[in-house]
Amino acid sequence: DAKTTQPTSMDCAEGRAANLPCNHSTISGNEYVYWYRQIHSQGPQYIIHGLKNNETNEMASLIITEDRKSSTLILPHATLRDTAVYYCIVRVPQRAAGNKLTFGGGTRVLVKP
Amino acid sequence: EAQVTQNPRYLITVTGKKLTVTCSQNMNHEYMSWYRQDPGLGLRQIYYSMNVEVTDKGDVPEGYKVSRKEKRNFPLILESPSPNQTSLYFCASRGVNNSPLHFGNGTRLTVT
């Protein structure tokens, strides 16, 4: 699985959009970009994933650059409950070897009132 | 409600006393797995199961056993727990292809 690089931490104002960047310059053509978040010691929660097109769901939007070497997760209107560690993961979904997700350090997002 | 349920949420035990952490999912998922999470080491996979009666080792299987006799259940067994198995444990399941993993709420285990 391709390695990802994320900022260690970032702050965001409540009600504003939070833009979380992720670099994955070694991504290969069949690898998807997944985003999960973990709210203090709870189980990681799936947010969104995509291959090359931008994606949107009820939680967030995912913008993937044309060369697929980086992506941005957008939380459109951050709330205090969005305070969490956000993980960007790149993997081949059908990969048989354990189907594990390799979680890096993630970005610790603090939403402030 | 679709969910992965782990029990117990908290467990304190002593070295060598066998224990089982249960995991159950109600989504008819074929794939299930166990992770442990430790400060500075992130989430590491212990064991996984692609289907009933099919299990395999993850990255850190030493000291753990699993079984998959039914599709919905995937218990984690520590035959002789040791203090280095003190950790936060997560069970996860997923459906086919590129569907995402669903995680349980975790079991915090302390071995003294």
CSV table of C-alpha atoms in Angstrom, one decimal:
chain,number,residue,atom,x,y,z
A,1,ASP,CA,0.0,0.0,0.0
A,2,ALA,CA,1.2,3.5,-0.8
A,3,LYS,CA,2.5,5.6,2.0
A,4,THR,CA,0.6,8.8,3.0
A,5,THR,CA,1.7,12.0,4.6
A,6,GLN,CA,-0.6,14.2,6.6
A,7,PRO,CA,0.0,17.2,8.9
A,8,THR,CA,0.3,16.2,12.5
A,9,SER,CA,-2.4,18.6,13.7
A,10,MET,CA,-4.6,21.5,12.7
A,11,ASP,CA,-7.2,23.7,14.3
A,12,CYS,CA,-10.5,24.7,12.8
A,13,ALA,CA,-13.2,27.2,13.8
A,14,GLU,CA,-16.6,25.9,14.5
A,15,GLY,CA,-19.0,26.4,11.6
A,16,ARG,CA,-16.2,26.9,9.1
A,17,ALA,CA,-15.0,24.4,6.5
A,18,ALA,CA,-12.1,22.2,7.5
A,19,ASN,CA,-9.7,21.2,4.7
A,20,LEU,CA,-7.5,18.2,5.5
A,21,PRO,CA,-4.7,17.5,3.1
A,22,CYS,CA,-3.0,14.2,2.3
A,23,ASN,CA,-0.1,13.4,0.1
A,24,HIS,CA,0.2,10.0,-1.5
A,25,SER,CA,2.8,10.6,-4.3
A,26,THR,CA,3.5,6.9,-4.8
A,27,ILE,CA,-0.1,5.9,-5.3
A,28,SER,CA,-0.7,3.3,-8.0
A,29,GLY,CA,-3.4,3.2,-10.6
A,30,ASN,CA,-5.7,0.8,-8.8
A,31,GLU,CA,-5.3,2.1,-5.2
A,32,TYR,CA,-8.2,3.9,-3.6
A,33,VAL,CA,-8.0,6.8,-1.1
A,34,TYR,CA,-9.9,6.1,2.1
A,35,TRP,CA,-10.6,8.5,5.0
A,36,TYR,CA,-11.4,7.4,8.5
A,37,ARG,CA,-11.6,9.3,11.8
A,38,GLN,CA,-11.2,8.3,15.4
A,39,ILE,CA,-12.8,10.2,18.1
A,40,HIS,CA,-11.0,9.8,21.4
A,41,SER,CA,-10.4,6.0,21.9
A,42,GLN,CA,-13.6,5.1,20.0
A,43,GLY,CA,-13.5,2.7,17.0
A,44,PRO,CA,-12.3,4.3,13.8
A,45,GLN,CA,-15.2,5.6,11.7
A,46,TYR,CA,-15.4,5.4,7.9
A,47,ILE,CA,-15.9,8.8,6.3
A,48,ILE,CA,-15.5,8.5,2.5
A,49,HIS,CA,-13.4,7.0,-0.2
A,50,GLY,CA,-12.6,7.5,-3.9
A,51,LEU,CA,-10.5,6.4,-6.8
A,52,LYS,CA,-10.0,9.4,-9.0
A,53,ASN,CA,-13.3,11.3,-9.2
A,54,ASN,CA,-14.3,13.7,-6.5
A,55,GLU,CA,-16.8,12.2,-4.0
A,56,THR,CA,-19.4,13.7,-1.6
A,57,ASN,CA,-21.6,12.2,1.0
A,58,GLU,CA,-23.5,13.4,4.0
A,59,MET,CA,-20.3,13.7,6.1
A,60,ALA,CA,-17.7,15.2,3.8
A,61,SER,CA,-16.3,15.8,0.3
A,62,LEU,CA,-13.2,14.2,-1.1
A,63,ILE,CA,-11.2,16.1,-3.7
A,64,ILE,CA,-8.5,14.1,-5.5
A,65,THR,CA,-6.0,15.9,-7.7
A,66,GLU,CA,-5.8,14.9,-11.4
A,67,ASP,CA,-2.5,13.2,-11.0
A,68,ARG,CA,-3.8,11.5,-7.9
A,69,LYS,CA,-0.7,12.3,-5.9
A,70,SER,CA,-2.7,14.2,-3.2
A,71,SER,CA,-6.2,14.6,-1.9
A,72,THR,CA,-8.2,16.9,0.4
A,73,LEU,CA,-11.0,15.9,2.8
A,74,ILE,CA,-13.4,18.7,3.3
A,75,LEU,CA,-15.7,18.9,6.3
A,76,PRO,CA,-18.1,21.6,5.1
A,77,HIS,CA,-19.3,23.0,8.4
A,78,ALA,CA,-17.1,21.8,11.3
A,79,THR,CA,-18.7,21.2,14.6
A,80,LEU,CA,-17.2,20.5,18.0
A,81,ARG,CA,-18.1,16.8,17.5
A,82,ASP,CA,-15.7,16.7,14.5
A,83,THR,CA,-12.7,17.0,16.9
A,84,ALA,CA,-10.9,13.7,16.2
A,85,VAL,CA,-7.8,12.2,14.5
A,86,TYR,CA,-8.3,11.9,10.8
A,87,TYR,CA,-6.6,9.1,8.8
A,88,CYS,CA,-5.9,9.1,5.1
A,89,ILE,CA,-5.2,5.6,3.8
A,90,VAL,CA,-4.4,4.4,0.3
A,91,ARG,CA,-4.9,0.7,-0.6
A,92,VAL,CA,-6.1,-1.7,-3.2
A,93,PRO,CA,-9.5,-2.8,-2.0
A,94,GLN,CA,-9.4,-6.3,-3.4
A,95,ARG,CA,-5.9,-7.0,-2.0
A,96,ALA,CA,-6.0,-10.4,-0.4
A,97,ALA,CA,-3.1,-10.1,2.0
A,98,GLY,CA,-5.1,-9.5,5.2
A,99,ASN,CA,-7.2,-6.8,3.8
A,100,LYS,CA,-5.7,-4.7,6.5
A,101,LEU,CA,-5.8,-1.0,6.7
A,102,THR,CA,-2.4,0.6,7.5
A,103,PHE,CA,-3.1,3.6,9.7
A,104,GLY,CA,-0.4,6.2,9.8
A,105,GLY,CA,-0.2,9.0,12.4
A,106,GLY,CA,-3.2,10.9,11.0
A,107,THR,CA,-4.1,14.6,11.6
A,108,ARG,CA,-5.3,15.6,15.0
A,109,VAL,CA,-8.1,18.1,14.3
A,110,LEU,CA,-9.3,20.4,17.0
A,111,VAL,CA,-12.5,22.3,16.3
A,112,LYS,CA,-12.7,25.4,18.5
A,113,PRO,CA,-15.8,27.4,19.4
B,1,GLU,CA,-28.9,-0.8,13.4
B,2,ALA,CA,-25.8,-2.1,11.6
B,3,GLN,CA,-23.0,-2.5,14.0
B,4,VAL,CA,-20.0,-4.4,15.3
B,5,THR,CA,-20.4,-5.2,19.0
B,6,GLN,CA,-17.5,-6.0,21.3
B,7,ASN,CA,-17.6,-7.2,24.9
B,8,PRO,CA,-16.5,-6.3,27.4
B,9,ARG,CA,-15.6,-2.6,27.0
B,10,TYR,CA,-13.2,-2.7,29.9
B,11,LEU,CA,-11.3,-5.7,31.3
B,12,ILE,CA,-8.7,-5.9,34.0
B,13,THR,CA,-7.1,-9.3,34.6
B,14,VAL,CA,-3.9,-10.9,35.9
B,15,THR,CA,-1.1,-12.6,34.0
B,16,GLY,CA,-1.9,-16.1,32.8
B,17,LYS,CA,-5.6,-16.0,33.3
B,18,LYS,CA,-7.3,-17.0,30.1
B,19,LEU,CA,-9.8,-14.6,28.6
B,20,THR,CA,-12.0,-14.1,25.6
B,21,VAL,CA,-13.1,-10.9,24.0
B,22,THR,CA,-16.2,-11.4,21.9
B,23,CYS,CA,-17.1,-9.7,18.7
B,24,SER,CA,-20.3,-9.9,16.8
B,25,GLN,CA,-21.6,-8.2,13.6
B,26,ASN,CA,-25.1,-8.1,12.2
B,27,MET,CA,-24.3,-7.1,8.7
B,28,ASN,CA,-23.7,-10.6,7.2
B,29,HIS,CA,-20.1,-9.6,6.5
B,30,GLU,CA,-17.7,-12.3,5.4
B,31,TYR,CA,-14.5,-10.5,6.4
B,32,MET,CA,-13.7,-9.8,10.1
B,33,SER,CA,-10.5,-8.8,11.8
B,34,TRP,CA,-8.9,-7.8,15.1
B,35,TYR,CA,-6.6,-4.8,15.7
B,36,ARG,CA,-4.8,-3.5,18.7
B,37,GLN,CA,-3.9,0.1,19.2
B,38,ASP,CA,-1.0,1.3,21.3
B,39,PRO,CA,0.4,4.8,21.8
B,40,GLY,CA,3.0,5.6,19.1
B,41,LEU,CA,2.4,2.4,17.3
B,42,GLY,CA,-1.0,3.1,15.8
B,43,LEU,CA,-3.4,0.3,14.8
B,44,ARG,CA,-1.9,-3.1,14.1
B,45,GLN,CA,-3.7,-6.1,12.8
B,46,ILE,CA,-3.7,-9.2,14.9
B,47,TYR,CA,-5.8,-11.8,13.0
B,48,TYR,CA,-8.3,-11.7,10.2
B,49,SER,CA,-10.9,-14.0,8.8
B,50,MET,CA,-12.1,-14.1,5.2
B,51,ASN,CA,-15.0,-16.4,5.9
B,52,VAL,CA,-16.3,-19.1,8.3
B,53,GLU,CA,-13.5,-21.5,9.3
B,54,VAL,CA,-10.9,-19.4,7.4
B,55,THR,CA,-8.5,-17.4,9.6
B,56,ASP,CA,-5.0,-16.0,9.2
B,57,LYS,CA,-2.4,-14.2,11.0
B,58,GLY,CA,-2.0,-10.4,10.8
B,59,ASP,CA,1.1,-8.4,11.8
B,60,VAL,CA,1.1,-9.2,15.5
B,61,PRO,CA,-0.5,-12.6,16.1
B,62,GLU,CA,1.8,-13.9,18.9
B,63,GLY,CA,-0.1,-14.6,22.1
B,64,TYR,CA,-3.5,-14.6,20.5
B,65,LYS,CA,-6.0,-17.1,19.0
B,66,VAL,CA,-9.2,-16.6,17.1
B,67,SER,CA,-12.0,-18.7,15.8
B,68,ARG,CA,-14.7,-18.3,13.2
B,69,LYS,CA,-17.3,-21.0,13.7
B,70,GLU,CA,-20.2,-18.7,12.6
B,71,LYS,CA,-20.3,-15.8,10.2
B,72,ARG,CA,-21.4,-13.2,12.7
B,73,ASN,CA,-18.9,-14.0,15.6
B,74,PHE,CA,-15.1,-13.7,15.7
B,75,PRO,CA,-13.8,-14.0,19.3
B,76,LEU,CA,-10.3,-13.1,20.3
B,77,ILE,CA,-8.7,-15.5,22.8
B,78,LEU,CA,-5.8,-14.8,25.0
B,79,GLU,CA,-4.7,-18.2,26.5
B,80,SER,CA,-2.1,-16.8,28.9
B,81,PRO,CA,-2.3,-13.0,28.9
B,82,SER,CA,0.9,-11.0,29.7
B,83,PRO,CA,1.3,-7.4,30.6
B,84,ASN,CA,2.6,-6.5,27.1
B,85,GLN,CA,-0.9,-7.3,25.8
B,86,THR,CA,-2.3,-4.4,27.7
B,87,SER,CA,-3.9,-2.4,24.9
B,88,LEU,CA,-7.0,-1.1,23.3
B,89,TYR,CA,-8.5,-3.7,21.0
B,90,PHE,CA,-10.8,-3.2,18.0
B,91,CYS,CA,-12.8,-5.7,16.0
B,92,ALA,CA,-13.8,-4.8,12.5
B,93,SER,CA,-15.9,-6.3,9.6
B,94,ARG,CA,-16.6,-5.4,6.1
B,95,GLY,CA,-18.5,-6.6,3.1
B,96,VAL,CA,-17.2,-7.3,-0.4
B,97,ASN,CA,-14.7,-5.5,-2.6
B,98,ASN,CA,-14.1,-1.9,-1.8
B,99,SER,CA,-16.7,-1.5,1.0
B,100,PRO,CA,-15.3,0.2,4.1
B,101,LEU,CA,-14.4,-1.4,7.4
B,102,HIS,CA,-16.9,-1.1,10.3
B,103,PHE,CA,-15.2,-1.0,13.7
B,104,GLY,CA,-16.5,-1.9,17.1
B,105,ASN,CA,-16.2,0.5,20.0
B,106,GLY,CA,-13.2,-1.1,21.5
B,107,THR,CA,-12.1,-3.2,24.5
B,108,ARG,CA,-9.6,-1.7,26.8
B,109,LEU,CA,-7.6,-4.6,28.4
B,110,THR,CA,-5.2,-4.3,31.3
B,111,VAL,CA,-3.1,-7.2,32.3
B,112,THR,CA,-1.3,-6.9,35.6
